[in-house]
Tab-separated table of C-alpha atoms and ligand atoms in Angstrom:
chain	number	residue	atom	x	y	z
K	140	MET	CA	-42.164	-14.175	-31.407
K	141	THR	CA	-45.769	-15.477	-32.186
K	142	ALA	CA	-45.966	-17.522	-35.125
K	143	VAL	CA	-47.990	-16.214	-37.738
K	144	GLY	CA	-49.075	-18.653	-41.253
K	145	ILE	CA	-52.042	-20.866	-42.949
K	146	ASP	CA	-54.646	-21.711	-40.240
K	147	ALA	CA	-56.504	-23.651	-42.960
K	148	VAL	CA	-57.395	-24.016	-46.606
K	149	GLU	CA	-60.307	-24.969	-48.752
K	150	ILE	CA	-60.379	-25.798	-52.620
K	151	ARG	CA	-63.050	-24.824	-54.863
K	152	THR	CA	-62.015	-25.982	-58.195
K	153	GLY	CA	-64.511	-25.001	-61.278
K	154	ARG	CA	-66.907	-27.432	-62.179
K	155	LEU	CA	-66.478	-28.346	-65.571
K	156	LYS	CA	-63.486	-30.685	-66.778
K	157	LEU	CA	-61.725	-30.953	-69.949
K	158	ASP	CA	-60.201	-33.979	-70.798
K	159	LEU	CA	-56.817	-33.449	-72.370
K	160	PRO	CA	-55.621	-36.156	-73.688
K	161	ASN	CA	-58.982	-37.895	-74.743
K	162	THR	CA	-60.687	-34.865	-75.571
K	163	PHE	CA	-58.376	-31.710	-76.701
K	164	ALA	CA	-55.635	-33.654	-78.132
K	165	PRO	CA	-57.234	-35.683	-80.625
K	166	ALA	CA	-59.256	-32.778	-81.825
K	167	LYS	CA	-56.294	-30.766	-81.975
K	168	GLY	CA	-54.831	-33.065	-83.964
K	169	GLU	CA	-51.960	-33.076	-81.352
K	170	ASP	CA	-50.227	-36.955	-79.996
K	171	PRO	CA	-51.907	-37.190	-76.697
K	172	GLY	CA	-48.078	-37.639	-75.115
K	173	LYS	CA	-47.705	-33.852	-75.288
K	174	TYR	CA	-50.352	-34.130	-72.520
K	175	THR	CA	-49.749	-36.360	-70.156
K	176	LYS	CA	-45.928	-36.240	-70.999
K	177	GLY	CA	-44.638	-33.494	-72.263
K	178	LEU	CA	-46.773	-30.785	-70.691
K	179	GLY	CA	-47.658	-33.427	-66.959
K	180	LEU	CA	-51.299	-32.468	-67.150
K	181	ASN	CA	-54.244	-35.089	-67.760
K	182	ALA	CA	-56.391	-32.384	-67.754
K	183	SER	CA	-58.619	-28.816	-66.660
K	184	SER	CA	-60.710	-27.069	-64.991
K	185	PHE	CA	-63.072	-25.293	-65.899
K	186	PRO	CA	-66.007	-22.825	-64.606
K	187	ASP	CA	-69.942	-23.997	-65.849
K	188	SER	CA	-72.347	-20.306	-66.802
K	189	TYR	CA	-73.546	-19.921	-63.245
K	190	GLU	CA	-69.601	-20.258	-62.167
K	191	ASP	CA	-67.036	-17.306	-61.955
K	192	ILE	CA	-64.387	-16.185	-59.632
K	193	VAL	CA	-66.736	-14.473	-57.071
K	194	THR	CA	-69.002	-17.876	-56.971
K	195	MET	CA	-65.951	-20.407	-57.132
K	196	GLY	CA	-63.695	-17.599	-53.943
K	197	ALA	CA	-67.064	-17.399	-52.661
K	198	ASN	CA	-67.993	-21.066	-51.968
K	199	ALA	CA	-63.931	-22.338	-50.439
K	200	ALA	CA	-64.521	-19.632	-48.123
K	201	HIS	CA	-67.510	-19.643	-47.429
K	202	ARG	CA	-66.993	-24.388	-46.476
K	203	LEU	CA	-63.247	-22.888	-44.473
K	204	MET	CA	-65.930	-20.603	-42.362
K	205	GLU	CA	-68.052	-23.132	-41.296
K	206	ARG	CA	-66.049	-25.997	-41.116
K	207	LYS	CA	-63.634	-23.709	-38.645
K	208	GLY	CA	-66.799	-22.672	-36.971
K	209	LEU	CA	-66.631	-19.496	-38.114
K	210	GLY	CA	-69.197	-15.885	-38.355
K	211	PRO	CA	-67.606	-13.028	-39.917
K	212	GLU	CA	-67.430	-10.720	-37.025
K	213	ASP	CA	-64.094	-13.954	-37.172
K	214	ILE	CA	-62.815	-12.056	-39.826
K	215	GLY	CA	-60.811	-8.637	-39.394
K	216	ARG	CA	-59.561	-8.672	-43.791
K	217	ILE	CA	-60.864	-9.930	-46.948
K	218	ASP	CA	-57.884	-9.832	-49.791
K	219	VAL	CA	-58.600	-11.099	-53.379
K	220	ALA	CA	-55.970	-12.177	-55.162
K	221	THR	CA	-56.198	-12.261	-59.091
K	222	GLU	CA	-56.057	-11.868	-62.252
K	223	SER	CA	-59.196	-12.498	-63.348
K	224	ALA	CA	-61.140	-9.110	-61.981
K	225	PHE	CA	-64.352	-7.327	-64.142
K	226	ASP	CA	-64.587	-4.415	-62.921
K	227	ASN	CA	-61.262	-2.023	-62.295
K	228	SER	CA	-62.759	0.072	-59.057
K	229	LYS	CA	-65.149	-2.468	-57.035
K	230	PRO	CA	-62.900	-5.081	-56.259
K	231	VAL	CA	-63.310	-8.983	-56.521
K	232	SER	CA	-63.652	-8.818	-51.868
K	233	THR	CA	-66.590	-6.768	-51.578
K	234	TYR	CA	-68.113	-8.970	-53.848
K	235	VAL	CA	-67.061	-12.693	-52.007
K	236	ALA	CA	-69.122	-10.321	-49.168
K	237	GLY	CA	-71.786	-9.924	-50.520
K	238	CYS	CA	-72.536	-13.758	-50.297
K	239	LEU	CA	-71.414	-15.112	-47.491
K	240	GLU	CA	-73.471	-12.000	-46.304
K	241	GLN	CA	-76.496	-14.036	-46.795
K	242	VAL	CA	-76.000	-16.612	-45.395
K	243	TYR	CA	-74.730	-15.880	-42.177
K	244	ASP	CA	-76.489	-13.171	-39.629
K	245	GLY	CA	-73.830	-10.381	-38.577
K	246	ASN	CA	-71.809	-8.545	-41.503
K	247	PHE	CA	-68.293	-7.365	-42.911
K	248	HIS	CA	-68.335	-4.139	-42.704
K	249	HIS	CA	-65.258	-3.690	-40.564
K	250	ALA	CA	-63.567	-5.851	-42.327
K	251	ASN	CA	-60.804	-4.511	-44.599
K	252	LYS	CA	-61.449	-5.404	-48.127
K	253	GLY	CA	-58.347	-5.636	-50.993
K	254	GLU	CA	-57.835	-6.685	-54.717
K	255	ARG	CA	-53.747	-7.729	-55.467
K	256	LYS	CA	-52.570	-8.107	-58.878
K	257	PHE	CA	-49.416	-8.796	-60.124
K	258	ALA	CA	-49.940	-11.912	-62.525
K	259	CYS	CA	-49.585	-15.349	-60.216
K	260	ILE	CA	-47.594	-14.055	-57.361
K	261	SER	CA	-50.099	-12.019	-56.104
K	262	GLY	CA	-51.684	-15.133	-53.675
K	263	THR	CA	-48.913	-15.391	-51.853
K	264	GLN	CA	-48.498	-11.214	-51.994
K	265	SER	CA	-52.140	-11.458	-50.548
K	266	LEU	CA	-50.585	-13.875	-47.877
K	267	ASP	CA	-48.109	-11.359	-46.876
K	268	ASP	CA	-50.378	-8.177	-46.624
K	269	ALA	CA	-52.286	-10.374	-44.062
K	270	TYR	CA	-49.126	-11.588	-42.488
K	271	ASN	CA	-48.079	-8.583	-41.982
K	272	TRP	CA	-50.930	-6.756	-41.047
K	273	ILE	CA	-50.927	-10.064	-38.501
K	274	LYS	CA	-47.033	-9.736	-37.255
K	275	ALA	CA	-47.695	-5.254	-36.531
K	276	GLY	CA	-50.748	-5.482	-33.766
K	277	ARG	CA	-53.621	-4.430	-36.058
K	278	HIS	CA	-55.322	-7.464	-36.635
K	279	ARG	CA	-57.702	-6.958	-32.652
K	280	GLY	CA	-57.033	-10.825	-32.271
K	281	ARG	CA	-59.499	-10.995	-35.845
K	282	ALA	CA	-58.028	-13.236	-38.973
K	283	ALA	CA	-57.324	-12.754	-41.913
K	284	LEU	CA	-59.070	-14.641	-45.884
K	285	VAL	CA	-56.702	-15.106	-48.741
K	286	ILE	CA	-58.628	-16.065	-51.354
K	287	ALA	CA	-56.779	-16.512	-54.948
K	288	THR	CA	-59.029	-16.986	-57.593
K	289	ASP	CA	-59.602	-17.217	-61.061
K	290	THR	CA	-60.386	-18.269	-65.091
K	291	ALA	CA	-57.107	-19.300	-66.542
K	292	LEU	CA	-58.421	-19.028	-69.888
K	293	TYR	CA	-56.607	-18.072	-73.405
K	294	ALA	CA	-57.168	-17.135	-76.899
K	295	ARG	CA	-58.367	-20.451	-78.649
K	296	ASP	CA	-56.235	-22.227	-80.811
K	297	ASP	CA	-52.896	-19.763	-78.481
K	298	PRO	CA	-50.710	-22.610	-77.231
K	299	GLY	CA	-51.769	-22.089	-73.327
K	300	GLU	CA	-54.962	-23.238	-74.030
K	301	ALA	CA	-53.204	-25.933	-73.681
K	302	THR	CA	-52.744	-24.944	-69.578
K	303	GLN	CA	-55.852	-23.747	-68.896
K	304	GLY	CA	-57.934	-23.490	-65.820
K	305	ALA	CA	-60.195	-22.583	-62.902
K	306	GLY	CA	-60.481	-22.949	-59.400
K	307	ALA	CA	-59.431	-20.884	-55.825
K	308	VAL	CA	-57.773	-21.957	-52.552
K	309	ALA	CA	-59.057	-19.880	-49.935
K	310	MET	CA	-57.075	-19.546	-47.049
K	311	LEU	CA	-57.372	-18.220	-43.574
K	312	ILE	CA	-54.340	-16.403	-41.902
K	313	THR	CA	-53.593	-16.913	-38.290
K	314	GLU	CA	-51.919	-16.733	-34.770
K	315	ASP	CA	-50.279	-20.033	-33.661
K	316	PRO	CA	-51.506	-21.246	-37.190
K	317	SER	CA	-52.509	-25.383	-37.587
K	318	VAL	CA	-50.952	-26.032	-41.459
K	319	VAL	CA	-47.619	-24.018	-41.400
K	320	GLU	CA	-46.423	-20.823	-39.796
K	321	LEU	CA	-44.519	-18.928	-42.859
K	322	SER	CA	-40.696	-17.098	-42.295
K	323	THR	CA	-39.904	-14.133	-41.921
K	324	GLU	CA	-37.146	-14.131	-45.087
K	325	GLN	CA	-38.266	-14.162	-48.233
K	326	GLY	CA	-36.441	-14.073	-51.445
K	327	TYR	CA	-37.345	-11.319	-54.565
K	328	GLY	CA	-36.295	-12.136	-58.465
K	329	SER	CA	-38.221	-9.096	-59.924
K	330	ALA	CA	-37.389	-7.380	-63.789
K	331	ASP	CA	-40.071	-5.638	-65.975
K	332	GLU	CA	-40.877	-7.705	-68.424
K	333	THR	CA	-43.205	-8.346	-71.359
K	334	ASP	CA	-43.607	-12.364	-71.163
K	335	PHE	CA	-47.139	-12.655	-70.367
K	336	LEU	CA	-50.006	-9.426	-70.546
K	337	LYS	CA	-53.334	-8.654	-70.499
K	338	PRO	CA	-53.785	-4.892	-71.727
K	339	GLN	CA	-57.162	-4.413	-70.633
K	340	GLN	CA	-57.830	-7.226	-72.797
K	341	GLN	CA	-59.775	-10.944	-70.742
K	342	PHE	CA	-56.790	-13.125	-73.233
K	343	PRO	CA	-52.946	-13.303	-72.268
K	344	SER	CA	-50.299	-12.000	-74.819
K	345	VAL	CA	-47.599	-14.755	-74.215
K	346	ASP	CA	-45.028	-15.218	-75.560
K	347	GLY	CA	-44.841	-18.934	-74.086
K	348	LYS	CA	-41.504	-20.231	-75.007
K	349	ARG	CA	-39.657	-17.033	-72.928
K	350	SER	CA	-41.886	-16.485	-70.529
K	351	MET	CA	-40.803	-20.017	-68.754
K	352	GLN	CA	-36.936	-18.042	-69.620
K	353	VAL	CA	-38.109	-15.429	-67.552
K	354	TYR	CA	-39.180	-18.247	-64.719
K	355	LEU	CA	-35.784	-19.611	-64.335
K	356	ALA	CA	-34.197	-16.598	-64.527
K	357	ARG	CA	-36.483	-14.488	-61.625
K	358	MET	CA	-36.904	-18.007	-59.409
K	359	ARG	CA	-32.612	-18.172	-60.030
K	360	GLU	CA	-32.372	-14.379	-58.693
K	361	ALA	CA	-35.458	-14.917	-55.752
K	362	LEU	CA	-33.605	-18.599	-54.889
K	363	GLU	CA	-30.055	-15.731	-54.601
K	364	ASP	CA	-32.341	-13.344	-52.457
K	365	PHE	CA	-33.650	-16.029	-50.116
K	366	GLU	CA	-29.857	-17.671	-49.141
K	367	SER	CA	-28.341	-13.652	-48.731
K	368	VAL	CA	-31.339	-13.871	-45.675
K	369	ALA	CA	-31.112	-17.279	-44.642
K	370	GLY	CA	-28.165	-18.794	-45.484
K	371	ASP	CA	-27.588	-21.546	-48.347
K	372	THR	CA	-30.396	-23.901	-48.868
K	373	HIS	CA	-29.713	-27.826	-48.874
K	374	PRO	CA	-31.356	-30.264	-51.043
K	375	ASP	CA	-32.340	-31.895	-47.775
K	376	ASP	CA	-33.832	-28.951	-45.310
K	377	TYR	CA	-36.798	-29.230	-47.210
K	378	ALA	CA	-39.527	-31.858	-46.807
K	379	TYR	CA	-41.474	-30.462	-50.581
K	380	ILE	CA	-40.349	-27.323	-52.337
K	381	PRO	CA	-44.308	-25.981	-54.359
K	382	PHE	CA	-43.965	-24.157	-56.772
K	383	HIS	CA	-46.003	-22.155	-59.485
K	384	THR	CA	-47.222	-24.423	-61.558
K	385	PRO	CA	-48.181	-23.468	-64.457
K	386	PHE	CA	-48.015	-27.473	-65.873
K	387	PRO	CA	-46.439	-29.503	-64.553
K	388	GLY	CA	-43.168	-29.260	-67.349
K	389	MET	CA	-42.208	-26.317	-65.797
K	390	VAL	CA	-41.649	-27.642	-62.475
K	391	ARG	CA	-39.066	-30.024	-63.683
K	392	LYS	CA	-37.506	-27.404	-65.291
K	393	ALA	CA	-37.333	-25.337	-62.524
K	394	GLY	CA	-36.665	-28.017	-59.382
K	395	LEU	CA	-32.933	-28.961	-61.492
K	396	LEU	CA	-32.385	-25.667	-62.108
K	397	GLY	CA	-33.242	-25.656	-57.955
K	398	PHE	CA	-31.275	-28.527	-58.040
K	399	ARG	CA	-27.700	-27.715	-59.534
K	400	HIS	CA	-28.081	-24.607	-57.513
K	401	MET	CA	-28.279	-25.862	-54.057
K	402	ILE	CA	-25.323	-28.480	-54.144
K	403	ARG	CA	-23.089	-26.558	-56.074
K	404	ASP	CA	-20.004	-25.886	-53.517
K	405	THR	CA	-21.121	-29.183	-51.291
K	406	PRO	CA	-19.978	-31.739	-50.991
K	407	VAL	CA	-23.371	-33.040	-52.625
K	408	GLU	CA	-21.565	-32.224	-55.796
K	409	ASP	CA	-18.399	-34.229	-55.049
K	410	GLU	CA	-20.534	-37.247	-54.706
K	411	PHE	CA	-22.858	-37.088	-57.969
K	412	ALA	CA	-19.385	-35.497	-59.630
K	413	GLU	CA	-18.123	-39.877	-59.364
K	414	GLU	CA	-20.842	-40.083	-61.867
K	415	ILE	CA	-21.119	-36.938	-64.409
K	416	GLY	CA	-18.404	-34.884	-63.510
K	417	ARG	CA	-18.544	-31.633	-61.702
K	418	GLN	CA	-20.022	-28.748	-62.111
K	419	PRO	CA	-18.731	-26.093	-65.070
K	420	ARG	CA	-17.482	-23.002	-63.882
K	421	PRO	CA	-18.007	-19.856	-66.048
K	422	GLU	CA	-13.393	-19.598	-65.662
K	423	GLY	CA	-13.516	-22.533	-67.731
K	424	PHE	CA	-14.634	-21.625	-70.634
K	425	ASP	CA	-13.184	-18.986	-73.518
K	426	ASP	CA	-16.772	-18.380	-74.635
K	427	ASP	CA	-20.103	-17.725	-72.710
K	428	GLU	CA	-21.878	-20.320	-75.608
K	429	ALA	CA	-19.045	-23.072	-74.011
K	430	TYR	CA	-19.742	-22.734	-71.138
K	431	GLU	CA	-23.758	-22.436	-71.405
K	432	GLU	CA	-23.165	-25.762	-73.381
K	433	ALA	CA	-20.945	-27.455	-71.013
K	434	VAL	CA	-24.082	-26.378	-68.345
K	435	ARG	CA	-26.585	-27.943	-70.793
K	436	ASP	CA	-24.887	-30.886	-70.889
K	437	TYR	CA	-24.757	-31.896	-67.182
K	438	MET	CA	-28.241	-30.805	-66.385
K	439	ASP	CA	-28.705	-33.976	-69.035
K	440	ALA	CA	-26.948	-36.182	-67.244
K	441	LEU	CA	-27.593	-34.285	-63.673
K	442	LYS	CA	-30.730	-35.326	-63.958
K	443	GLU	CA	-30.580	-38.787	-65.038
K	444	THR	CA	-28.675	-40.002	-62.262
K	445	GLU	CA	-30.033	-42.116	-58.996
K	446	GLY	CA	-29.651	-38.776	-56.952
K	447	TYR	CA	-31.760	-36.585	-58.673
K	448	ARG	CA	-34.029	-38.751	-59.198
K	449	ASP	CA	-34.958	-40.360	-55.230
K	450	TRP	CA	-34.757	-36.209	-53.997
K	451	TYR	CA	-37.371	-35.594	-57.457
K	452	GLY	CA	-38.911	-38.114	-56.571
K	453	ASN	CA	-39.939	-37.023	-52.890
K	454	THR	CA	-39.531	-33.555	-53.262
K	455	ILE	CA	-41.215	-32.260	-56.302
K	456	GLU	CA	-43.375	-35.201	-57.831
K	457	PRO	CA	-46.161	-34.798	-54.933
K	458	THR	CA	-46.724	-30.810	-55.128
K	459	LEU	CA	-47.591	-32.109	-58.434
K	460	SER	CA	-50.747	-34.195	-58.191
K	461	ILE	CA	-53.255	-31.568	-58.348
K	462	SER	CA	-52.480	-29.441	-61.400
K	463	ARG	CA	-51.871	-32.305	-63.141
K	464	GLU	CA	-55.833	-32.606	-62.726
K	465	VAL	CA	-56.762	-29.241	-63.131
K	466	GLY	CA	-54.383	-27.035	-65.162
K	467	ASN	CA	-53.114	-23.912	-64.264
K	468	TRP	CA	-54.997	-21.736	-61.330
K	469	TYR	CA	-52.504	-18.918	-62.064
K	470	THR	CA	-53.032	-17.006	-58.245
K	471	GLY	CA	-54.062	-20.620	-56.484
K	472	SER	CA	-52.154	-22.640	-58.331
K	473	VAL	CA	-48.252	-22.253	-55.890
K	474	HIS	CA	-50.994	-23.229	-52.973
K	475	LEU	CA	-52.767	-26.144	-54.992
K	476	ALA	CA	-48.979	-27.190	-55.321
K	477	ARG	CA	-48.634	-27.033	-51.515
K	478	ALA	CA	-51.968	-28.205	-50.862
K	479	SER	CA	-50.679	-31.631	-53.256
K	480	ALA	CA	-47.530	-32.036	-51.378
K	481	LEU	CA	-49.511	-31.979	-47.552
K	482	ARG	CA	-51.954	-34.108	-49.458
K	483	HIS	CA	-49.364	-36.200	-50.318
K	484	ALA	CA	-48.419	-36.698	-46.443
K	485	LEU	CA	-51.334	-38.044	-45.752
K	486	ASP	CA	-52.050	-40.960	-47.390
K	487	ASN	CA	-48.700	-41.221	-46.658
K	488	ASP	CA	-48.127	-41.630	-43.337
K	489	VAL	CA	-45.287	-38.934	-42.865
K	490	ASP	CA	-44.997	-37.196	-39.474
K	491	LEU	CA	-44.325	-33.900	-41.240
K	492	ALA	CA	-44.637	-31.776	-37.943
K	493	GLY	CA	-41.849	-29.338	-37.391
K	494	GLN	CA	-40.410	-30.512	-41.629
K	495	ARG	CA	-39.096	-27.505	-44.166
K	496	LEU	CA	-40.565	-26.444	-46.684
K	497	LEU	CA	-39.703	-23.976	-49.377
K	498	VAL	CA	-41.751	-22.381	-51.459
K	499	GLY	CA	-41.720	-20.824	-54.593
K	500	SER	CA	-44.024	-17.931	-56.378
K	501	TYR	CA	-44.503	-16.470	-59.503
K	502	GLY	CA	-46.069	-14.182	-61.502
K	503	SER	CA	-44.883	-13.463	-65.480
K	504	GLY	CA	-44.293	-9.430	-66.158
K	505	ALA	CA	-42.340	-11.231	-63.752
K	506	GLN	CA	-41.142	-11.195	-60.265
K	507	ALA	CA	-40.314	-14.667	-58.213
K	508	GLU	CA	-40.998	-15.067	-54.255
K	509	ILE	CA	-38.998	-17.641	-52.077
K	510	HIS	CA	-39.599	-18.092	-48.942
K	511	ALA	CA	-39.779	-21.333	-46.407
K	512	GLU	CA	-43.014	-22.730	-44.360
K	513	THR	CA	-42.869	-24.767	-41.038
K	514	VAL	CA	-45.581	-27.556	-40.846
K	515	VAL	CA	-47.592	-27.162	-36.934
K	516	GLU	CA	-48.941	-29.640	-35.418
K	517	GLY	CA	-52.899	-30.064	-36.656
K	518	TRP	CA	-51.862	-30.182	-40.078
K	519	ALA	CA	-52.856	-33.471	-41.013
K	520	GLU	CA	-56.249	-33.234	-39.922
K	521	GLU	CA	-56.473	-30.341	-41.648
K	522	VAL	CA	-55.583	-31.323	-45.145
K	523	ARG	CA	-58.224	-34.406	-44.222
K	524	ALA	CA	-60.787	-32.037	-43.978
K	525	MET	CA	-61.003	-30.870	-47.609
K	526	ASN	CA	-62.575	-32.686	-50.113
K	527	VAL	CA	-61.185	-31.599	-53.551
K	528	ASP	CA	-60.620	-35.064	-54.744
K	529	GLU	CA	-64.335	-34.962	-54.177
K	530	GLN	CA	-64.952	-32.576	-56.465
K	531	LEU	CA	-62.378	-33.209	-58.712
K	532	GLY	CA	-63.947	-36.937	-59.827
K	533	ALA	CA	-67.932	-35.353	-59.282
K	534	ARG	CA	-66.475	-32.461	-62.194
K	535	HIS	CA	-68.177	-33.395	-65.445
K	536	ASP	CA	-66.141	-34.592	-68.226
K	537	LEU	CA	-66.945	-32.150	-71.382
K	538	THR	CA	-67.448	-33.197	-75.497
K	539	PHE	CA	-65.136	-31.376	-77.686
K	540	GLU	CA	-68.350	-29.896	-78.325
K	541	GLU	CA	-69.376	-27.936	-75.138
K	542	TYR	CA	-65.740	-27.597	-74.749
K	543	GLU	CA	-66.384	-24.584	-77.693
K	544	SER	CA	-70.021	-24.109	-76.050
K	545	ILE	CA	-67.824	-23.073	-72.311
K	546	HIS	CA	-65.107	-20.677	-73.727
K	547	ASP	CA	-67.702	-18.503	-76.218
K	548	ALA	CA	-69.347	-18.022	-72.839
K	549	HIS	CA	-66.546	-17.305	-70.755
K	550	ASN	CA	-65.331	-15.111	-73.410
K	551	HIS	CA	-66.202	-11.009	-72.402
K	552	ASP	CA	-66.808	-10.312	-76.441
K	553	LYS	CA	-69.318	-13.435	-77.144
K	554	ASP	CA	-73.043	-12.815	-76.151
K	555	THR	CA	-73.477	-16.660	-76.143
K	556	ASP	CA	-76.071	-18.073	-73.534
K	557	LEU	CA	-75.705	-21.429	-72.702
K	558	ASP	CA	-77.054	-23.877	-69.988
K	559	PRO	CA	-75.600	-24.701	-66.934
K	560	LEU	CA	-73.832	-28.942	-68.018
K	561	THR	CA	-74.132	-29.505	-64.198
K	562	SER	CA	-77.043	-27.970	-61.345
K	563	PRO	CA	-75.899	-25.964	-58.288
K	564	ASP	CA	-76.446	-26.950	-55.457
K	565	GLY	CA	-75.517	-25.994	-51.744
K	566	GLU	CA	-73.092	-23.232	-52.973
K	567	PHE	CA	-72.657	-19.366	-54.713
K	568	ALA	CA	-74.423	-19.066	-58.150
K	569	PHE	CA	-74.217	-15.874	-60.913
K	570	THR	CA	-77.290	-14.847	-61.820
K	571	GLY	CA	-77.270	-12.118	-64.347
K	572	TRP	CA	-76.341	-7.892	-64.090
K	573	GLY	CA	-78.025	-5.122	-61.636
K	574	ARG	CA	-79.259	-2.014	-62.978
K	575	MET	CA	-75.154	-0.589	-62.951
K	576	GLY	CA	-73.835	-3.700	-64.520
K	577	GLU	CA	-73.188	-5.169	-61.987
K	578	ARG	CA	-72.340	-9.105	-61.625
K	579	GLN	CA	-75.718	-10.943	-59.338
K	580	TYR	CA	-75.147	-13.736	-57.247
K	581	GLU	CA	-77.357	-16.052	-54.965
K	582	TYR	CA	-76.875	-19.243	-52.878
K	583	VAL	CA	-78.654	-21.970	-54.426
K	584	GLU	CA	-80.107	-24.982	-51.572
S	880	HMG	P1	-46.514	-26.018	-77.595
S	880	HMG	O1	-45.759	-24.792	-78.078
S	880	HMG	O2	-47.704	-25.639	-77.755
S	880	HMG	O3	-45.650	-26.657	-76.427
S	880	HMG	O4	-46.253	-24.720	-76.220
S	880	HMG	P2	-44.167	-28.385	-77.050
S	880	HMG	O5	-44.340	-28.194	-78.354
S	880	HMG	O6	-43.121	-26.825	-76.270
S	880	HMG	O7	-44.848	-29.073	-75.838
S	880	HMG	C1	-43.938	-28.660	-74.561
S	880	HMG	C2	-43.116	-29.940	-73.289
S	880	HMG	O8	-44.003	-31.392	-74.878
S	880	HMG	C3	-42.033	-30.178	-74.381
S	880	HMG	O9	-40.673	-30.152	-73.522
S	880	HMG	C4	-41.600	-31.156	-75.763
S	880	HMG	O10	-40.529	-31.379	-75.416
S	880	HMG	C5	-42.848	-32.300	-74.727
S	880	HMG	P3	-39.959	-30.020	-73.275
S	880	HMG	O11	-38.657	-29.689	-74.166
S	880	HMG	O12	-40.446	-28.567	-73.279
S	880	HMG	O13	-39.222	-30.372	-71.988
S	880	HMG	N1	-43.955	-32.431	-76.133
S	880	HMG	C6	-43.789	-33.946	-75.930
S	880	HMG	N2	-43.507	-34.643	-74.972
S	880	HMG	C7	-43.604	-36.663	-75.540
S	880	HMG	N3	-44.619	-36.604	-76.314
S	880	HMG	C8	-45.045	-35.493	-77.226
S	880	HMG	C9	-45.139	-34.398	-77.060
S	880	HMG	N4	-44.584	-33.823	-77.680
S	880	HMG	C10	-44.450	-32.798	-76.975
S	880	HMG	N5	-45.371	-36.378	-77.757
S	880	HMG	C11	-45.228	-23.986	-74.170
S	880	HMG	C12	-45.853	-24.846	-74.504
S	880	HMG	C13	-45.817	-23.767	-72.379
S	880	HMG	C14	-45.270	-22.387	-74.820
S	880	HMG	C15	-47.330	-23.379	-73.970
S	880	HMG	O14	-48.635	-24.343	-73.486
S	880	HMG	C16	-47.936	-21.867	-73.839
S	880	HMG	O15	-47.920	-20.604	-74.091
S	880	HMG	N6	-48.277	-22.112	-72.563
S	880	HMG	C17	-48.029	-20.430	-71.024
S	880	HMG	C18	-47.321	-19.668	-70.837
S	880	HMG	C19	-46.689	-20.539	-69.548
S	880	HMG	O16	-48.045	-21.781	-69.052
S	880	HMG	N7	-45.664	-20.028	-69.412
S	880	HMG	C20	-44.400	-20.843	-68.338
S	880	HMG	C21	-44.121	-19.973	-67.546
S	880	HMG	S1	-44.837	-18.048	-67.302
S	880	HMG	C22	-45.907	-18.606	-65.802
S	880	HMG	O17	-45.805	-19.608	-65.640
S	880	HMG	C23	-46.811	-17.444	-65.645
S	880	HMG	C24	-48.224	-17.310	-66.431
S	880	HMG	O18	-48.603	-18.469	-64.956
S	880	HMG	C25	-48.775	-16.382	-65.942
S	880	HMG	C26	-49.513	-15.551	-64.685
S	880	HMG	O19	-47.754	-14.811	-63.703
S	880	HMG	O20	-49.818	-14.977	-64.284
S	880	HMG	C27	-48.523	-18.511	-66.570
């Protein structure tokens, strides 16, 4: 069977940065530890006034195509996943194609374009669409371009304001890929939930605490579903487990829950039992409350064990390094987690080819999806070619007053003109509106 998966990845961050412990926390009168230790975030990325989901997506895709030596004729579909779209009809992928056609001789007239919406999980759903299209043999030897792009902004003073971010991840999906091969097996956990939504509004309505419970419940359901087709999972089966990362503290909770699930009824549980006892089972309790309390106590003890800490440090922690510096990128977030893990492996000379990743995607509303990936030969070269560190280091560090202005500039309900804080340089930039209200873009040399 032909391998299908991710052949190349490019990351494009918004060019501004908000320092959470040193700029945001003091302005809010909060302890910086809430950000660095509690949520696990150091900074958020923001778009400058000439950046948006189109420019970030097109800039990521452009670098990817340049690096891989591709032209428009090599691309058979462009799928954009976003929950920050500004048009209910015309998809962002048409704008991205329009941008790219400014810098290439050919055009994308024979590429299928679309836009996927399901909160953060639509990035992974777009990967799926591309995978299925290639597997079905409808691609005529061409590749799919999947772009996950978002400006994850919350209303000012919403608790979610702490977890904002903006950026794009472009991925090339092909046969015989050079980064990872995707598994055929998938698991889903999906239910009609009202934890986070944007009913015809720019900024989300969020029940933050409930959204965390829903994330964990759906993720557990997806893992059980995945195991029903792929067999039981074991903590040693996966080199890294990249999760959707709204903020690293969320993944701390997901990792613990996943580990407890994976070790149940295995010799690993027996090994831990010598130190902290066996996991509570519902049949051992008279009521749900007592059972749930016993589970909480077990989890508290488990997370302090050396065995769990080692596993977490090796398998989960490396997936969080980019997210800590950029915040939530919604659709791109789980793909940043994969990139962080691969970068960690490269930096530490890990021989990763042939090893597996377990990828946990999530979108509010709500759905979790779990699939496995096998890292393939060529991954190190692809990861070495990414310039994410350079981009993160070059961001303009916002003062709190600048942050307030840039938030206003991106607020659709405010008419704020703001001079850019950085200068576009060899990139696509937003230049204004056309006669039908369309957004316009130019490549700035
Ligand atoms: P909050 O109420 O401002 O924060 O909102 P908190 O008081 O709960 O503190 C956060 C953590 O920091 C807690 O840790 C505190 O204990 C700790 P926990 O108890 O949970 O482990 N803390 C400290 N630690 C050390 N030193 C200190 C300190 N102070 C506090 N000084 C909340 C947090 C997540 C609710 C908020 O940020 C929010 O509403 N975020 C948006 C929603 C969200 O991200 N939900 C995540 C799950 S849903 C999801 O992932 C989907 C999403 O990406 C959207 C989509 O799919 O499209 C959001």
